[in-house]
Every structure is written in C-alpha cells, then in structure tokens.
Coordinates of C-alpha atoms and ligand atoms in Angstrom, one line a residue:
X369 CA 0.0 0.0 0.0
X370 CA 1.2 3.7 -0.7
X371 CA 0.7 4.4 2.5
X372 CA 3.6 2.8 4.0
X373 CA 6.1 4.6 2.5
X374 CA 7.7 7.1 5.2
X375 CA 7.4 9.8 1.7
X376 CA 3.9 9.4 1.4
X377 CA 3.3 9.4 4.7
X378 CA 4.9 12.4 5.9
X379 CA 3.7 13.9 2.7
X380 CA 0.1 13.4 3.6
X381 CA 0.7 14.6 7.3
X382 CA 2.1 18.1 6.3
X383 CA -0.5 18.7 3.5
X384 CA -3.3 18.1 6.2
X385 CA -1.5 20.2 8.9
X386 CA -1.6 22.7 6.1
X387 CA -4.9 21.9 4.9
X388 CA -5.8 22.8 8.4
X389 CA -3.3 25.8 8.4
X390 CA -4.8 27.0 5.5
X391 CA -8.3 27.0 6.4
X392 CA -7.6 29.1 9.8
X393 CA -5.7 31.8 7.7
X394 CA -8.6 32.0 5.7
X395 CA -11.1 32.5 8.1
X396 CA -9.0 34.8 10.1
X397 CA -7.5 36.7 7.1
X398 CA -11.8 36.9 5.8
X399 CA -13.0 38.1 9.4
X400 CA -9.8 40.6 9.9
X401 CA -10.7 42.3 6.7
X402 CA -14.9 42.0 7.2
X403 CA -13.8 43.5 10.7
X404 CA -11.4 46.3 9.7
X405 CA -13.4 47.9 6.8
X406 CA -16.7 47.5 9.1
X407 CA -14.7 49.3 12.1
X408 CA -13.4 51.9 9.3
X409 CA -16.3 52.8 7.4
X410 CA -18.3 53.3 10.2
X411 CA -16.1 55.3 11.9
X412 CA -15.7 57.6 8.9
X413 CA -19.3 57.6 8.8
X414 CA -20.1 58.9 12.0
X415 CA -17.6 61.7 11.1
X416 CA -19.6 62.3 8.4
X417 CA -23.0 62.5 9.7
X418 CA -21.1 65.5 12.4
X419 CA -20.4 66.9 8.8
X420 CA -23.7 67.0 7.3
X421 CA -25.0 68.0 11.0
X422 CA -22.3 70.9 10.3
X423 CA -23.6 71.8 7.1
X424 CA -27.4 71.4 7.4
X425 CA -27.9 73.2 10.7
X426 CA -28.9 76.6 9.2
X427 CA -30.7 75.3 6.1
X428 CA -32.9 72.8 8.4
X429 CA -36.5 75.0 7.3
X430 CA -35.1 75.4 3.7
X431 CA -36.0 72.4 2.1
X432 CA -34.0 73.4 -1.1
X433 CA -31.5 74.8 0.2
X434 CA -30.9 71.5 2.5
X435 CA -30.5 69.3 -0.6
X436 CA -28.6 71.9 -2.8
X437 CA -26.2 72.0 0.5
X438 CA -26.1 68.6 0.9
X439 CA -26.2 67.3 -2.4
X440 CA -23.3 69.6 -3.6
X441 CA -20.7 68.9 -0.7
X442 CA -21.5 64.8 -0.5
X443 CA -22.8 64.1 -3.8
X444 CA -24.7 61.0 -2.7
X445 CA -26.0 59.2 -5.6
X446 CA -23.0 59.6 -7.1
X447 CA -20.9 58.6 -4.3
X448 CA -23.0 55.7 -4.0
X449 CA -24.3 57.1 -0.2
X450 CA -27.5 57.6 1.7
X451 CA -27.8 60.5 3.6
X452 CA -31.6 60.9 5.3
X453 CA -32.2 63.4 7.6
X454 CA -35.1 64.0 10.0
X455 CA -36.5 66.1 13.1
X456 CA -39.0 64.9 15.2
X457 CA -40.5 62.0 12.6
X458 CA -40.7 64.6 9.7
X459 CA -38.1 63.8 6.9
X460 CA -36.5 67.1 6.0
X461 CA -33.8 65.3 3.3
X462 CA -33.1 62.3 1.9
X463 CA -30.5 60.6 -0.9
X464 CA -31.9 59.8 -4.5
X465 CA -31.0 56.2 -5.5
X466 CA -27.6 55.2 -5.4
X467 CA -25.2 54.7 -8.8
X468 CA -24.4 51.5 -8.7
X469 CA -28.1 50.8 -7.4
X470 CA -26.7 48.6 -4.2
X471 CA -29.5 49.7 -1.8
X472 CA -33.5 51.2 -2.1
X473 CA -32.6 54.7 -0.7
X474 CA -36.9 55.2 0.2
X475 CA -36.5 52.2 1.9
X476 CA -34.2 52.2 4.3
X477 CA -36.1 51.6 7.6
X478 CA -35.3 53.9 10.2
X479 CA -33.2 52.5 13.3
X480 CA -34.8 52.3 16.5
X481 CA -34.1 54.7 19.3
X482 CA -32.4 57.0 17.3
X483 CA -33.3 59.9 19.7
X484 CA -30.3 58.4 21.1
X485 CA -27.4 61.2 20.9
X486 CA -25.3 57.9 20.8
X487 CA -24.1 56.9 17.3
X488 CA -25.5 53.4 16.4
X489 CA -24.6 51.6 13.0
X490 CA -26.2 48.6 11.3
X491 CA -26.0 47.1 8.2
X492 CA -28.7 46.4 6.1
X493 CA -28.4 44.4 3.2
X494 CA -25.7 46.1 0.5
X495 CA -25.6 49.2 2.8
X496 CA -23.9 49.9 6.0
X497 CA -25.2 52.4 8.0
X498 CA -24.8 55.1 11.4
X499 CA -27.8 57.1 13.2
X500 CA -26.5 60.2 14.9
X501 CA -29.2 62.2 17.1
X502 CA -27.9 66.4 17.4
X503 CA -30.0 68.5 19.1
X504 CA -30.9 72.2 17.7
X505 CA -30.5 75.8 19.4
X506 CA -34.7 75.3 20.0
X507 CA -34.1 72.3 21.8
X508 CA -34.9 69.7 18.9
X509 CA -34.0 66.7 18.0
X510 CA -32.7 66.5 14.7
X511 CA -31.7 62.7 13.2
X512 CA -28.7 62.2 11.2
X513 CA -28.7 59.0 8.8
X514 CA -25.4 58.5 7.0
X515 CA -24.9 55.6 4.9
X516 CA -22.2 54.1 2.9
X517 CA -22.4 51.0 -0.2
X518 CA -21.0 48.0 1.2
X519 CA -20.8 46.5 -1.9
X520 CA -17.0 47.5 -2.9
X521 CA -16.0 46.2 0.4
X522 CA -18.3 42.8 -0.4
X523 CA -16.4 42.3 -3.8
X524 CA -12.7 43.1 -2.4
X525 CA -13.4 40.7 0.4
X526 CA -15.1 38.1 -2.1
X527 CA -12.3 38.5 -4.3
X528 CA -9.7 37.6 -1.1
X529 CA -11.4 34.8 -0.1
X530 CA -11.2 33.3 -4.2
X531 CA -7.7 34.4 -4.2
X532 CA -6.8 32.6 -1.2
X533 CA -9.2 29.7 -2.0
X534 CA -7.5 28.8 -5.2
X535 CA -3.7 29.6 -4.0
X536 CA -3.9 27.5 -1.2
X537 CA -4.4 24.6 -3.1
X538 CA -1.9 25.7 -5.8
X539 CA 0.5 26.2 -2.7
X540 CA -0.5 22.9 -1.3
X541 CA 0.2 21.3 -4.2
X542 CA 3.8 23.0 -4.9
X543 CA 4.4 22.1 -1.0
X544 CA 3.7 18.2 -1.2
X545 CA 5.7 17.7 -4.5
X546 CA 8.6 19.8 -2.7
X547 CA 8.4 17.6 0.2
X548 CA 7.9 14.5 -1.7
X549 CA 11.5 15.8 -3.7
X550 CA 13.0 16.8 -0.5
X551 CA 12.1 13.2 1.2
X552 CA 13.6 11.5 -1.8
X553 CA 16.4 13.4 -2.0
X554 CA 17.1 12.3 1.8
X555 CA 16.2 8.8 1.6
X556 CA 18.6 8.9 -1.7
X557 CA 21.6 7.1 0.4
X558 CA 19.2 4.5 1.5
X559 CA 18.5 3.9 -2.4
X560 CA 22.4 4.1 -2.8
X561 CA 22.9 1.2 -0.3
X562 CA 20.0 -0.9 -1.3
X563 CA 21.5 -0.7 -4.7
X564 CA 25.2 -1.6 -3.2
X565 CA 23.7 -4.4 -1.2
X566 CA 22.0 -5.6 -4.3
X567 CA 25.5 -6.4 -6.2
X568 CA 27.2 -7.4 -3.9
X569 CA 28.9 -10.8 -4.1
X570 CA 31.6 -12.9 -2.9
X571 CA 33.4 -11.7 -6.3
X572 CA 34.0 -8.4 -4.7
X573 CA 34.6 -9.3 -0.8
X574 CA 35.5 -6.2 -0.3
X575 CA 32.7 -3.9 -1.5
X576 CA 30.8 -2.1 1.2
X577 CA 27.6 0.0 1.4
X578 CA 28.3 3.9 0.3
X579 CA 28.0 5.6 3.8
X580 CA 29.2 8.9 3.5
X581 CA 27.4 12.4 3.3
X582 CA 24.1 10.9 4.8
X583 CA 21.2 11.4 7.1
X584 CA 23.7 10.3 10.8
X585 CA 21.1 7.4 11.4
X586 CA 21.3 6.1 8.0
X587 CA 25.1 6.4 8.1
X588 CA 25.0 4.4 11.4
X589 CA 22.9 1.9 9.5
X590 CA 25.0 1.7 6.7
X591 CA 28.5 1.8 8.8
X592 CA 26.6 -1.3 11.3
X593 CA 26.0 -3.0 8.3
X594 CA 29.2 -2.4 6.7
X595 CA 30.9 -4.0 9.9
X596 CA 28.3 -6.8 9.6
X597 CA 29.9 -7.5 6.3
X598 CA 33.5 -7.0 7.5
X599 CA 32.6 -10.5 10.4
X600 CA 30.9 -12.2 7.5
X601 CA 33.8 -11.5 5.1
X602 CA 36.4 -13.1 7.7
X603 CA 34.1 -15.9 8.4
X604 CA 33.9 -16.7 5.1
X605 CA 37.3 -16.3 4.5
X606 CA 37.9 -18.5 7.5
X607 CA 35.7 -21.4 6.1
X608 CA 37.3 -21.5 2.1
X609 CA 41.3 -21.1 3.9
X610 CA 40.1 -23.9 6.3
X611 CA 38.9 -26.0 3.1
X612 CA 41.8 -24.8 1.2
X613 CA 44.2 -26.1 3.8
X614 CA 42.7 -29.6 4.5
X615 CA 42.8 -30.3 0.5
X616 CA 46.3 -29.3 0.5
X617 CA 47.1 -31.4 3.7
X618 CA 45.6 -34.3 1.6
X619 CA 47.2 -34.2 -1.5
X620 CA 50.8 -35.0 -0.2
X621 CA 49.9 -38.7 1.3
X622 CA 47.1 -38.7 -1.8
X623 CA 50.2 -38.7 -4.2
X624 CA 52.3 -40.5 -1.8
X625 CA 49.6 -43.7 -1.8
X626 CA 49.1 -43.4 -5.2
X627 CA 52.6 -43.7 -6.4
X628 CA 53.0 -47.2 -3.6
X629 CA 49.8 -48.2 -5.6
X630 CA 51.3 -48.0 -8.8
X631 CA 54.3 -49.4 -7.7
X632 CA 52.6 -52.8 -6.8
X633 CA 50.8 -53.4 -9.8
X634 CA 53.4 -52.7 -12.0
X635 CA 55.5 -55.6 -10.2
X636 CA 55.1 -59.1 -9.6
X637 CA 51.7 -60.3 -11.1
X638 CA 49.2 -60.9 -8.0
X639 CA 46.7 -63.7 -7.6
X640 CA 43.4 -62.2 -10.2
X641 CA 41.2 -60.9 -6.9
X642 CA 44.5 -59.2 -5.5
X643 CA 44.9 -57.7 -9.2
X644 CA 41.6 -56.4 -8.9
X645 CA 41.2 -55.1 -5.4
X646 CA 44.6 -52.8 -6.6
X647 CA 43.3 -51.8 -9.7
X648 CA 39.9 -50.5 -7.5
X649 CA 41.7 -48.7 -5.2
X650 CA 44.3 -47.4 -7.7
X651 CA 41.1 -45.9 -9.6
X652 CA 39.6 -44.5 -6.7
X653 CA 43.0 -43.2 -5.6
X654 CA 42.9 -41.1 -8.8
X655 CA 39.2 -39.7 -8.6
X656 CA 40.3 -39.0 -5.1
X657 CA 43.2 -37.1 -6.4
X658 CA 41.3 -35.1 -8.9
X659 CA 38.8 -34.5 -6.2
X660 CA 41.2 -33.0 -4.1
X661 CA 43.0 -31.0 -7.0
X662 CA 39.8 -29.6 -7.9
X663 CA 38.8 -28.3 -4.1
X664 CA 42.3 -27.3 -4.3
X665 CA 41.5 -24.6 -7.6
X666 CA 37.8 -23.7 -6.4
X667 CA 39.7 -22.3 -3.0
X668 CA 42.5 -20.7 -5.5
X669 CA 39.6 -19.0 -7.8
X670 CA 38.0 -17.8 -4.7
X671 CA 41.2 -16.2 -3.7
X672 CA 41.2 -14.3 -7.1
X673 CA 37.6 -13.0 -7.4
X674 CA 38.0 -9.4 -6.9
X675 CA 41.7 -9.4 -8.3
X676 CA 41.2 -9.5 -12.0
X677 CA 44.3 -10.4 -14.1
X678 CA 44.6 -8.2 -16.9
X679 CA 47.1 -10.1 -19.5
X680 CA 45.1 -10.7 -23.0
X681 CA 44.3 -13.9 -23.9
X682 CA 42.6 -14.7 -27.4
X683 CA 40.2 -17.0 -26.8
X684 CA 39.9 -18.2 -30.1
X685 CA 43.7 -19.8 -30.4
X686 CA 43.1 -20.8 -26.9
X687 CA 40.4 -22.8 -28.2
X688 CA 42.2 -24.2 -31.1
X689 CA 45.2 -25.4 -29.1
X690 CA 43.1 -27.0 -26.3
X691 CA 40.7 -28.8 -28.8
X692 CA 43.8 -30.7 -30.2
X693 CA 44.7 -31.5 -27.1
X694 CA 41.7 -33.2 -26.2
X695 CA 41.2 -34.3 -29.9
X696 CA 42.6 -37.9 -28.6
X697 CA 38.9 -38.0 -26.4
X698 CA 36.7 -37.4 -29.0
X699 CA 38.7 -39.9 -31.5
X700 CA 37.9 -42.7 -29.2
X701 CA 34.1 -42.1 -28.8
X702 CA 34.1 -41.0 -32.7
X703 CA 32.8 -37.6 -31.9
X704 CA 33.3 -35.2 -34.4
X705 CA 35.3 -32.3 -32.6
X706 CA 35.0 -28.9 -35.3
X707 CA 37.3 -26.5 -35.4
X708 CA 36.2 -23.2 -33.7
X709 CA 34.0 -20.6 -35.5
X710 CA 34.6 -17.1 -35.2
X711 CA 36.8 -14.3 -35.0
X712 CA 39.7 -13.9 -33.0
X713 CA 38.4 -12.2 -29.7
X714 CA 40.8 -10.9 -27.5
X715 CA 39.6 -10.9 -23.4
X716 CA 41.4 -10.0 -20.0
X717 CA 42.4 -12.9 -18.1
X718 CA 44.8 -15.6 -16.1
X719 CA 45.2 -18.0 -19.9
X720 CA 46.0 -21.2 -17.8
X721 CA 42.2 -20.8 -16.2
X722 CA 40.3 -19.7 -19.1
X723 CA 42.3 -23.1 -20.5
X724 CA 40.9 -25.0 -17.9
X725 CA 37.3 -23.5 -18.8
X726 CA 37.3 -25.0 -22.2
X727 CA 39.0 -28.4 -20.9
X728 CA 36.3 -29.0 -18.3
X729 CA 33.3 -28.0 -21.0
X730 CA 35.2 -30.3 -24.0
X731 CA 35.3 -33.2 -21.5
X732 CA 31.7 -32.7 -20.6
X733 CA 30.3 -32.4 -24.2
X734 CA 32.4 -35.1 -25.2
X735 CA 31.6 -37.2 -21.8
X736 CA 28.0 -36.9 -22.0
X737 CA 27.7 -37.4 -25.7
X738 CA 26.8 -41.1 -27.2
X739 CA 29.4 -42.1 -29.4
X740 CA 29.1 -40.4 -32.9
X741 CA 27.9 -37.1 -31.7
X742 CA 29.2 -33.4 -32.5
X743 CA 31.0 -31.3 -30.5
X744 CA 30.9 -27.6 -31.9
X745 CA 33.1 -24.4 -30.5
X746 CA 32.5 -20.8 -31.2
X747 CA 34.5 -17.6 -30.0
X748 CA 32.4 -14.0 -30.3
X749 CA 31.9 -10.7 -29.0
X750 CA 28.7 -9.6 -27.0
X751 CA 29.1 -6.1 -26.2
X752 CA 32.1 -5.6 -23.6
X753 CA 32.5 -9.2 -23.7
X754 CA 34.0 -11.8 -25.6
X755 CA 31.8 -15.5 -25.5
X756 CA 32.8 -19.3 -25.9
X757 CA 30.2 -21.4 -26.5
X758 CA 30.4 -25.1 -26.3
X759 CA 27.6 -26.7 -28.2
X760 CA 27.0 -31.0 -28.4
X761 CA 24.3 -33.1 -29.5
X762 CA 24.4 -35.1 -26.4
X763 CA 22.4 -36.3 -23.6
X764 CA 20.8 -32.9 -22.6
X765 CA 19.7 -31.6 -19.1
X766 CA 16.6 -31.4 -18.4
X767 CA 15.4 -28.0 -17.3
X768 CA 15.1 -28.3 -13.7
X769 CA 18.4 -29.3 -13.6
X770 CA 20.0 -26.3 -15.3
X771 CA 20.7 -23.7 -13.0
X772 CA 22.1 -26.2 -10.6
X773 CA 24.6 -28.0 -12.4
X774 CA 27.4 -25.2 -11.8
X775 CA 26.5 -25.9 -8.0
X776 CA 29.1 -27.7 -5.5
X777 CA 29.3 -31.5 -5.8
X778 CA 26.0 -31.3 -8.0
X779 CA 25.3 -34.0 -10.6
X780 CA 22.5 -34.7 -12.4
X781 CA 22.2 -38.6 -12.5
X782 CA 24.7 -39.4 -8.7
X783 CA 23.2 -42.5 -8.9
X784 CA 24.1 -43.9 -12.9
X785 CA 27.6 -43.6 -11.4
X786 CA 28.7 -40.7 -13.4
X787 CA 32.5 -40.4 -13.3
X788 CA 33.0 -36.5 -11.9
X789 CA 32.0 -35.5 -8.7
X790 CA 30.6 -32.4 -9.7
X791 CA 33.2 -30.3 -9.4
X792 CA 33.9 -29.5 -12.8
X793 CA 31.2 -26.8 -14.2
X794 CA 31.1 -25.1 -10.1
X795 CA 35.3 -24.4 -11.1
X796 CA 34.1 -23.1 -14.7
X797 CA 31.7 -20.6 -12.8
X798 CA 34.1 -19.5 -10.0
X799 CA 36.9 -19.1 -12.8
X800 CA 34.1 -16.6 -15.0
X801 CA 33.5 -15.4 -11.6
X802 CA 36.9 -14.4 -10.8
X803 CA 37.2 -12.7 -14.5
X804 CA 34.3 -10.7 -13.9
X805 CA 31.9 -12.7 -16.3
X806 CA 29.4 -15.4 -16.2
X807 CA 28.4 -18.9 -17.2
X808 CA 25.2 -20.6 -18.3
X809 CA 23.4 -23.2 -20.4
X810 CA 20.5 -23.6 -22.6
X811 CA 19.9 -27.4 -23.5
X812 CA 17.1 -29.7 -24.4
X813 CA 17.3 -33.5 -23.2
X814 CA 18.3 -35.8 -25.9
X815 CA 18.9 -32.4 -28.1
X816 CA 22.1 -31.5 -26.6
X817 CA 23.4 -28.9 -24.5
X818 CA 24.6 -25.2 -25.4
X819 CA 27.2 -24.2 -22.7
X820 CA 28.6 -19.8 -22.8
X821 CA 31.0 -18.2 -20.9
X822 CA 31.3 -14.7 -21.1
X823 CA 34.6 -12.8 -19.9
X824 CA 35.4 -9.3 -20.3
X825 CA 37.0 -8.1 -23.1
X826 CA 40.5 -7.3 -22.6
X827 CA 41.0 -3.3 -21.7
X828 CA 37.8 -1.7 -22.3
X829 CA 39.3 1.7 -21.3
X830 CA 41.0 2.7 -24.5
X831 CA 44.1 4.2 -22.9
X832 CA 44.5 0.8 -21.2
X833 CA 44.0 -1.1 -24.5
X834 CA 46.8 0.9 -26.3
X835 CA 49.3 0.3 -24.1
X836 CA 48.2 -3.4 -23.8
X837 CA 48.1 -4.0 -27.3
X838 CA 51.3 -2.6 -28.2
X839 CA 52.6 -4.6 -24.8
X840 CA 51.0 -7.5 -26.1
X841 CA 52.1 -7.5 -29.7
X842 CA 55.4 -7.4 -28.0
X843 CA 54.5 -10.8 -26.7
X844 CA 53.2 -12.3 -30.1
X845 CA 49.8 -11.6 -28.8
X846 CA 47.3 -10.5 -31.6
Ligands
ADP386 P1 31.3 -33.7 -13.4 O1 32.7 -33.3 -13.2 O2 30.8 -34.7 -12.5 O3 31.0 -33.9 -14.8 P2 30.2 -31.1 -13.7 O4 30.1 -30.0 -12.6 O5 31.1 -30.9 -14.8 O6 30.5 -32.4 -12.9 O7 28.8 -31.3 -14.2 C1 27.7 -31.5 -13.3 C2 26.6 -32.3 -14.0 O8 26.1 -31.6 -15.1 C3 27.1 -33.6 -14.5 O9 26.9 -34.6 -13.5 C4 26.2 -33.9 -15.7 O10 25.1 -34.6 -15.3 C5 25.7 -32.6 -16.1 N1 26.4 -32.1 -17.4 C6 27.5 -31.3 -17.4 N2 27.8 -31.1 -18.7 C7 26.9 -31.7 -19.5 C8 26.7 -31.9 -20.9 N3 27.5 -31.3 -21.8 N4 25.6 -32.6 -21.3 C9 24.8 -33.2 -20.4 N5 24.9 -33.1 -19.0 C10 26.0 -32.4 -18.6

C-alpha cells in the first residue's frame, strides 16, 4: 500500500496540517478584513453624519436649500451614499437612489431609538449604515442617517477569499511535491545502499555499502552494516582457507599412496582378486586425487575474485590449441570435434584458467555425448564481452536441472555412477567469476546442450588497451 512509504506518509501529514493551516488563515485573514473595513467605514461615517450635521444646521427649514447643501458637498448618488435626515419623525432630506443601485434609498427603515445622541450603526443588506441624534439651538432633535455602499467592500473581500481559495491549493500542491523531492532526496543514500547491497557478491569481498554524506542514522545503519559484512567477510574467508588447507594437507599422502599403488601393480603379477582389489583402489586413488585437486582450484579462484588479471588472452587460439589437445577424447568415442567458428576475440584474463574452462566444458560435451555425436566451439563478441560457446548433440539436461549443475558437488544422475564428482562446471563458474563474467546453459534432453561463458574483453578503457596492445604485440599476442 502507498501508504507505507515514510514519503507518502509524511507527505500526507504536512498537506493536512496545512490543509488545516490553510483554512484558519482563511477565516481569520476573511473576518480581519470583514472587521477592519466594518470598524473603518463606520467610523468615517459617523464623522460624516457630524459633517452634514455641520452643514445642514442653518438650512434645516429650507427644504431646497438643505438638498442643494447637501447634495453639492456629499454628492450621494453619485458617491454611491444615503444621507436621510429627519426632526421629530418629519423627513427634512433624503438621498436619491444610489449609482451603482446597491440599496433602495426610500426604503431604508429607520433604526430604532435614534433619539439616542449615541451613534448606532447597522448594516442592512448592501448598505452599511450610522444614526446620529444632534439637538438644535430650539431644543430639537434632529436625526442624522449616513450611509455608505457595502458593496465594494463585499467584492474586495469576495475576491480575497477566491484568491486565497484557489492559491492554497496551488500552494498545497507545490508544498507536497517539494516535500515529496525533499524526502527522496534524503532517503537517496538509502536507495544508494540498497543498490550496493544488491551487487554485492563474494566476487567483490570487499565492496561495502556507500556511507558517507548521509542522514547520521542512515550512516549508522550503513556503517553497522558495513561491519556486519566485515565479520561475514572473515568468516567466510575463514571457512574457504580452512577447506583450502585440509585439500592441501591431503594431496601430499594422496600422491604418496598413489605412487605405492602404482608401484605394486606394476610388479610381480598378484593372484586375479588381489589384481583387482589394486586396480579398484588405484582408480579411486585417482578420482580422489582429482577431487582433491579440484577443491584445491575452487579455493585458488575464490582467492582471485576481486583481483582480476589483466594479461590478454585470445580466446579463439586458446580454443584451437586446447581442442587438439583433447582431440585424442573425442577420436575414441568418434565424436566429431570442429574446429572453432569465429573471429579472433581478445579478453582479459589468467590463460591457464580460461584453458581449464574449455577443458572442463570439451570433457563434458564429449563425456555426455553417445558415441558419434558433434561437439561444436564458437569464440564472439557480445558487447564488452567476448563468449565461448560449447555446443553438443548429447544427452541434454533437463530443465530443472539447469541452473544447478554449476553448483558444488552437483550431478544430475549421482546414482548412474557418473565419473566427476561435480566439481567440474562449479570451477568453470568460479573461474568466470573471478574474470568478472558469467556462465550458463540452454539445452534440451536428448537435443544437446549449449554451454557460454562470457569474460570481459581485454582493456575496455581505450588508454589501457593501447598500451596493452602494443605490450601485447610485443609478446606475439594478436
Ligand atoms: P562432473 O565433473 O561430475 O561432470 P560437472 O560439474 O562438470 O560435474 O557437471 C555437473 C553435472 O552436469 C554432471 O553430473 C552432468 O550430469 C551434467 N552435465 C554437465 N555437462 C553436461 C553436458 N554437456 N551434457 C549433459 N549433461 C551435462
């Protein structure tokens, strides 16, 4: 769910605090304004009532004179007031309709108690209004009505509350898309380390999660981590020199036995079972020995992932020259062994390992194809990196075996009493490993199997590759 993202989250907290925010400044900044001009107009409306009081006082039984007075100095209709004065319920004067017609000037209804001397306002409908009572030199009360238009006012504050009812949102809107930028910008070295964690592998022991310039938690995440990695790295170390160490051990008395084994049979000929029982154990002395050379290269690869050798090998004449080698194999089970396809493909590498790539993948295809089959090599280039594929028209795996064979002691039929101990194609991976590139295989049971190994092409970086090349034409290296 969106929602449990930290982003979203504190995203959709902050847009409903101002949400919130928002709604209070707008009903403050609406009733500040309604309050202001209401305190201000009615102020300046008592002050003018005192004026027309002022200028009316001797014209009071002048009926024309009143209104010329009046109409002259305040100009109501125009002005968009109401000016009504009375004495003692008798209307002496009063406005003609207002310009911008906002308010019936016949009628506005008369507050009550405005024999009141104290000023009173209301506001009735569009128009805002203030009574003032003065009293004449006969003792009189003479009522003083001055109104104003509240419409202007309306529209400004109208026009406030649209203004601030579509820019909150706009605001609202820049504000969650900042924060939502902001929040990814600070979860960034999380997405860093997730990505480091992600390619990490024993290849490169010694890669650790990017730490620096981070939120301090995160960095204390990613440093815990990081030490995490430094006890597994030493563990694991640990385990393959331990391994490493006990193969070694073995291979001394191994050879030792071995050589006594080999010493016997060759001699004085044995009673038949006695033949036998040393011919056994002189066979399993040398799948013992291969065993134990083979643990013995897996724990030498290990040590070499991360190191990458950088001498050029061409994988095509390393082809050639290992295929006649092992041209002898193929001869006996009359498999047709082809000559590699291709073009000459030159990739960075330790020769004597890739070599032992292409022996381990001949003497499968040719091991696990019936007599008569075809074994078919081809060298190419695949972007940065430069392929061998091994291609037979034997047995097949089927595909559930597939991603497994390059496992540890994995074989596919243990029990037909297959001759490796599935050792081989885990030291072809851990070899590509160590170069930087891969292994796999497509096959289809009773097809044949297609096997590709993928290294790096030798000096990518072209200042590299200059020097290289003329280094390795030096060598006889194409
Ligand atoms: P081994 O040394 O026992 O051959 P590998 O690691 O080389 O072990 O191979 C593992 C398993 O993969 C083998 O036991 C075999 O069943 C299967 N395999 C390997 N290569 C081929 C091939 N070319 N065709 C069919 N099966 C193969």
């Amino acid at each position: 769910m969106i929602l449990r993202s930290v982003t979203s989250r504190l995203v959709l907290l902050y847009c409903l605090l101002l949400v919130l925010l928002g709604a209070v400044f707008l009903a403050f900044t609406v009733f500040s304004f309604r309050h202001y001009t209401n305190e201000t107009i009615t102020s300046n409306l008592a002050i003018r009532a005192q004026e027309i009081w002022n200028v009316s006082q001797g014209a009071l039984d002048q009926p024309a004179r009143l209104t010329e007075v009046i109409e002259r100095r305040f100009s109501p209709q125009s002005e968009d007031r109401f000016i009504r004065i009375a004495a003692g319920g008798r209307l002496l004067y009063r406005s003609g309709q207002p310009s911008d017609g906002s308010f019936d000037a016949a009628r506005i209804p008369v507050l009550p108690g405005s024999a009141a001397s104290n000023p009173r306002s209301s506001m009735m409908g569009n128009l805002i209004m203030v009574s003032r009572a003065f009293t004449t030199a006969q003792g009189g009360t003479v009522t003083v009505d001055s109104g104003q238009s509240y419409q202007f006012a309306q529209t400004v504050e109208k026009e406030l509350a649209t203004s601030l009812f579509v820019g909150l949102p706009v605001l609202l809107l820049a504000a969650a898309v900042a924060g939502y930028f902001l929040m990814r910008g600070a979860l960034a070295p999380v997405e860093a380390m997730i990505n480091a964690a992600e390619t990490y592998t024993f290849n490169e022991p010694h890669k650790r999660l990017p730490t620096v310039d981070s939120e301090p938690r995160i960095e204390a995440l990613g440093q815990a981590l990081n030490r995490m990695l430094d006890r597994l790295d030493n563990a694991y170390s640990h385990v393959s020199r331990f391994s490493a160490d006990a193969a070694h051990e073995l291979r001394t008395p191994l050879t030792i036995i071995r050589g006594e084994l080999e010493l016997v049979a060759a001699g004085e000929k044995q009673p038949e079972d006695v033949e036998r029982a040393f011919s056994n154990a002189l066979e399993e002395m040398t799948r013992l020995s291969a065993l134990v050379d083979n643990l013995i290269t897996l724990s030498r690869m290990e040590s070499m992932w991360g190191k990458r050798s950088h001498a050029a090998v061409d994988l095509k004449e390393l082809a050639e020259e290992t295929m006649e080698q092992m041209g002898l194999l193929a001869v006996e089970k009359q498999i047709s062994l082809m000559r590699p396809q291709g073009p000459n493909v030159v990739v960075a590498g330790d020769r004597e390992r890739l070599k032992q790539i292409l022996v381990n993948l001949l003497d499968n295809a040719i091991k696990y194809t019936r007599d008569g089959g075809e074994v078919s090599v081809e060298v190419g280039m695949d972007g940065e990196n430069g392929f061998v594929t091994v291609e037979d028209s034997g047995i097949g795996i089927d595909p559930a075996h597939q991603e497994r064979v390059f496992d540890r002691f994995y074989r596919v039929f243990p029990d037909r009493g297959e001759v490796g101990a599935g050792l081989g194609l885990a030291i072809v991976k851990s070899i590509c490993q160590a170069h930087g590139g891969t292994a796999s295989v497509r096959s289809v049971p009773e097809i044949g199997s297609c096997f590709k190994i993928e290294i790096p092409l030798f000096a990518p970086d072209k200042k590299m590759a200059a020097a290289e090349t003329a280094a390795a034409s030096g060598r006889g290296i194409p």
